[in-house]
XYZ file of C-alpha atoms in Angstrom:
307
model
C -38.747 -39.915 122.862
C -36.134 -42.258 122.657
C -32.748 -40.291 122.537
C -33.812 -38.281 125.202
C -34.831 -40.985 127.703
C -30.802 -42.748 126.583
C -29.449 -38.875 127.413
C -30.900 -38.551 131.042
C -29.694 -42.379 131.563
C -26.467 -41.972 131.043
C -26.842 -38.879 132.604
C -28.240 -40.120 136.243
C -25.518 -42.760 135.949
C -22.770 -40.044 135.770
C -23.882 -38.925 138.788
C -25.107 -41.400 140.323
C -23.408 -43.914 139.991
C -25.302 -46.831 140.059
C -29.023 -47.535 139.200
C -31.728 -49.855 139.020
C -33.971 -51.115 136.243
C -36.802 -50.323 138.270
C -36.226 -47.001 139.586
C -35.242 -45.468 135.276
C -38.812 -47.929 134.541
C -40.552 -45.624 137.056
C -38.782 -42.783 135.843
C -39.753 -43.176 132.740
C -43.188 -44.553 133.001
C -41.805 -47.657 131.046
C -41.624 -50.714 131.275
C -38.154 -52.419 132.876
C -38.180 -54.282 129.154
C -37.584 -50.677 127.358
C -35.548 -50.117 130.036
C -33.287 -52.293 129.349
C -33.602 -52.497 125.811
C -32.261 -49.189 125.447
C -29.265 -49.973 128.345
C -28.890 -52.947 125.487
C -28.923 -50.295 122.690
C -26.084 -48.019 124.817
C -24.004 -50.336 125.325
C -23.367 -50.705 121.300
C -23.344 -47.396 120.779
C -19.580 -48.019 122.661
C -21.005 -46.551 126.204
C -19.326 -49.468 128.473
C -22.648 -49.701 131.154
C -23.539 -53.069 132.736
C -25.872 -54.378 134.935
C -24.423 -56.454 138.151
C -26.822 -58.473 139.574
C -26.674 -59.534 144.205
C -27.107 -56.185 146.593
C -26.099 -53.085 145.813
C -25.723 -54.071 142.354
C -27.540 -53.150 139.574
C -26.757 -50.943 136.171
C -23.902 -48.811 136.558
C -20.505 -47.135 134.639
C -17.519 -47.416 134.344
C -15.839 -45.494 137.166
C -13.487 -44.427 134.317
C -15.799 -43.591 132.361
C -16.248 -38.760 130.931
C -18.873 -38.860 128.110
C -17.060 -35.801 126.667
C -13.824 -37.187 125.523
C -14.738 -41.526 125.174
C -17.665 -41.037 122.350
C -18.094 -37.394 121.226
C -15.118 -34.596 119.726
C -15.246 -31.354 120.710
C -16.557 -29.937 117.564
C -19.300 -33.157 117.467
C -20.830 -31.577 121.257
C -20.615 -27.903 120.025
C -22.935 -29.287 117.103
C -24.858 -30.854 119.219
C -25.539 -27.564 121.693
C -25.834 -25.741 118.278
C -28.564 -27.990 117.312
C -31.118 -28.322 120.979
C -30.503 -24.113 121.313
C -32.147 -24.117 117.481
C -34.514 -25.905 118.826
C -35.924 -24.652 122.076
C -38.345 -22.343 119.908
C -40.535 -25.177 120.027
C -40.720 -23.954 123.227
C -40.193 -27.752 123.729
C -39.959 -28.396 127.813
C -37.349 -32.337 127.248
C -35.767 -29.751 124.441
C -34.700 -27.322 127.526
C -34.306 -30.744 130.130
C -31.842 -32.163 127.708
C -30.259 -29.282 126.758
C -29.817 -28.216 130.429
C -27.510 -31.930 130.511
C -25.639 -32.235 128.489
C -24.441 -28.658 128.219
C -23.735 -29.894 132.096
C -21.710 -32.781 130.851
C -19.913 -31.707 128.488
C -18.424 -29.068 130.538
C -19.909 -25.947 128.285
C -21.465 -22.539 129.651
C -21.977 -20.744 127.080
C -24.415 -22.317 125.615
C -27.331 -18.612 124.932
C -25.132 -17.376 121.557
C -27.871 -18.012 119.081
C -31.248 -17.165 119.352
C -34.551 -17.996 116.720
C -37.428 -16.468 116.315
C -40.103 -18.143 114.156
C -41.887 -14.636 114.176
C -40.430 -11.910 111.859
C -39.259 -8.305 113.121
C -42.019 -6.461 114.271
C -44.246 -8.750 114.963
C -47.564 -7.716 116.803
C -48.714 -10.732 119.236
C -51.608 -12.276 116.981
C -48.458 -13.398 114.419
C -46.951 -14.327 117.426
C -49.337 -16.777 118.585
C -50.034 -17.794 115.029
C -46.545 -19.834 115.070
C -47.781 -21.051 118.656
C -50.080 -22.619 117.713
C -49.057 -24.036 114.153
C -45.468 -25.751 116.229
C -48.103 -27.891 118.653
C -49.990 -28.874 116.018
C -46.876 -29.909 114.671
C -45.515 -31.949 117.157
C -48.854 -32.726 118.932
C -49.455 -33.867 115.138
C -53.269 -32.676 115.430
C -55.212 -31.689 112.476
C -55.706 -27.791 112.152
C -58.650 -26.432 110.210
C -57.754 -22.193 108.820
C -59.224 -19.554 106.037
C -56.901 -19.331 103.135
C -56.442 -16.539 100.969
C -54.230 -17.897 97.964
C -51.912 -15.412 95.877
C -55.092 -14.516 93.482
C -57.406 -13.276 96.619
C -59.488 -16.530 96.243
C -60.460 -18.107 99.704
C -60.964 -21.233 100.865
C -61.579 -22.829 104.118
C -58.766 -25.477 104.550
C -58.003 -28.144 106.635
C -54.345 -30.100 107.474
C -52.888 -32.145 108.917
C -48.970 -29.698 109.824
C -45.790 -31.186 108.895
C -43.196 -28.383 108.765
C -42.450 -25.379 109.830
C -40.448 -23.555 106.562
C -38.398 -19.855 106.568
C -38.011 -19.784 102.098
C -37.519 -16.239 100.620
C -38.120 -13.069 103.290
C -41.699 -15.220 103.775
C -42.334 -17.934 106.176
C -44.581 -21.682 104.895
C -46.173 -23.691 106.619
C -46.127 -27.119 104.552
C -48.441 -30.519 105.336
C -51.571 -32.837 104.056
C -54.237 -30.994 102.742
C -57.594 -32.920 103.362
C -59.487 -31.082 101.161
C -57.359 -31.090 98.321
C -56.672 -34.787 99.321
C -52.580 -33.648 98.524
C -49.330 -32.624 99.837
C -49.520 -28.143 99.432
C -47.469 -25.413 100.853
C -48.924 -22.964 102.678
C -47.194 -19.331 103.107
C -48.365 -18.155 106.460
C -49.393 -14.752 106.649
C -52.357 -15.438 104.181
C -53.546 -18.109 107.636
C -56.527 -16.802 108.839
C -58.139 -18.364 111.632
C -56.441 -21.355 112.789
C -57.717 -23.557 115.068
C -56.688 -26.727 116.580
C -58.600 -29.407 115.951
C -59.102 -32.609 118.001
C -58.475 -35.450 115.364
C -55.288 -37.158 114.837
C -52.635 -37.820 112.512
C -49.780 -40.575 111.752
C -46.069 -40.431 111.553
C -46.544 -42.057 107.081
C -47.991 -38.170 106.862
C -44.502 -36.637 107.039
C -43.645 -39.119 104.404
C -45.216 -38.144 101.883
C -43.578 -34.642 101.956
C -41.007 -34.672 99.917
C -43.580 -35.531 96.733
C -45.704 -31.828 97.848
C -47.265 -30.181 95.078
C -46.953 -25.862 96.467
C -48.816 -22.836 94.533
C -45.292 -22.336 92.353
C -44.758 -25.813 91.117
C -46.540 -24.509 87.893
C -44.133 -21.011 88.285
C -43.195 -19.438 85.039
C -39.877 -17.024 85.799
C -38.520 -14.146 83.618
C -34.649 -12.692 83.840
C -35.311 -8.728 84.660
C -32.526 -5.965 84.664
C -32.786 -3.015 86.909
C -31.061 -0.157 88.440
C -31.262 0.855 91.524
C -30.422 3.971 93.245
C -27.575 4.637 95.436
C -30.910 5.441 98.307
C -31.850 1.670 97.701
C -28.339 0.120 98.889
C -30.478 -1.835 102.121
C -31.874 -3.408 99.814
C -29.947 -4.935 97.606
C -27.978 -7.093 99.542
C -30.820 -8.307 101.144
C -32.481 -9.602 98.350
C -30.429 -10.673 95.627
C -27.693 -12.667 95.547
C -23.805 -10.554 95.152
C -23.570 -12.018 91.422
C -25.920 -10.774 90.195
C -24.887 -6.996 91.850
C -22.566 -4.371 89.712
C -22.379 -1.352 91.820
C -21.119 1.687 90.107
C -19.057 4.757 90.821
C -21.523 6.844 91.800
C -23.527 4.615 94.517
C -25.903 2.787 92.806
C -26.608 -0.727 91.063
C -27.634 -2.470 88.675
C -29.157 -5.907 89.330
C -29.694 -9.073 86.764
C -31.827 -11.059 88.442
C -34.939 -14.319 87.441
C -38.214 -13.170 89.003
C -41.874 -15.043 88.776
C -43.445 -13.843 86.212
C -46.416 -12.889 88.175
C -48.804 -9.876 90.021
C -47.015 -10.307 91.974
C -43.530 -8.991 89.683
C -44.847 -5.898 89.300
C -46.409 -5.452 93.264
C -42.557 -5.425 94.047
C -41.122 -2.987 91.933
C -43.634 -0.445 92.827
C -42.179 -1.185 96.215
C -38.184 0.262 95.044
C -40.717 3.239 94.280
C -38.821 5.466 92.703
C -35.267 3.977 93.612
C -35.645 1.485 90.942
C -35.674 1.274 87.357
C -36.676 -1.697 84.821
C -34.705 -1.549 82.002
C -35.458 -5.079 80.579
C -37.341 -7.227 78.808
C -38.868 -3.966 77.098
C -43.111 -5.349 78.138
C -42.249 -5.096 81.603
C -41.065 -2.012 81.717
C -43.949 -1.290 79.396
C -46.548 -2.668 82.083
C -44.730 -0.773 84.886
C -44.716 2.558 82.647
C -48.832 1.311 82.573
C -49.422 1.400 86.265
C -48.006 4.549 87.006
C -50.258 6.255 84.092
C -53.017 4.601 86.344
C -52.026 5.006 89.379
C -51.852 8.976 88.206
C -55.203 9.125 86.852
C -56.580 8.261 90.596
C -55.209 11.295 92.178
C -56.216 13.194 89.180
C -59.587 12.469 89.000
C -61.022 11.231 92.866
C -61.620 13.477 95.169
C -60.741 11.900 98.661
C -61.730 12.324 102.193
C -63.367 15.019 102.581
């Protein structure tokens, strides 16, 4: 990538003092003309790089030039290093090289204060490999094929151009262009299986249409739900609800008024709290929960289990 090459050229010039366009072209496996275009870009950005002719000539920086003082503020340096440190999750060798070199240029020794892991806590190696496959497909712009179960449990085989990994609502999603549906879609990664990278490549232009994506939630209806949560359920309250939705009571219990999707998921979510949560409103949700609990009780009363 050009931005990485530009940083490396500055790094080389700071340490080697003088080099030639031919040497740089061979190093980066590009043409001499490309190197001269890079030099023009650096010059227009205010970096004092110049060329000299004759014996001992070449490409150089002014002797008094120091990158970390002349171009970027302390805050800007930290922001760049933070962004690169976050990107190391992609395991792209170029990211690590640029991070190392910029850390040296900026005289920063502490760059390991943040770590990003795309996999959920407690994930086994199989789940972690899934993220590695998706990451490689996105970076290499390769199509993928996989089996997918939608929110209704319907199974389908999909083929997509993967564009972006996205974390939202405590779950990871993959956004891309679905060739099966011929439109942009968002897929919940936990519902994807048998993921395979194909040999087919897709172009950068596909990424431009992502803003008009259509996902499974596009027509989702929402409802206001009023619940009471017992003190022993406190560990989930501030993880899953906004502070302005929560009221804490002297006995340690909570009431929460929030907006939740009107779907089958809602009932499973409420029941996941066990007896730590009680629905106060709306009444139809309260009645539906009571009906589901009665059905569960009947199963355990009438069922034989395994002997």
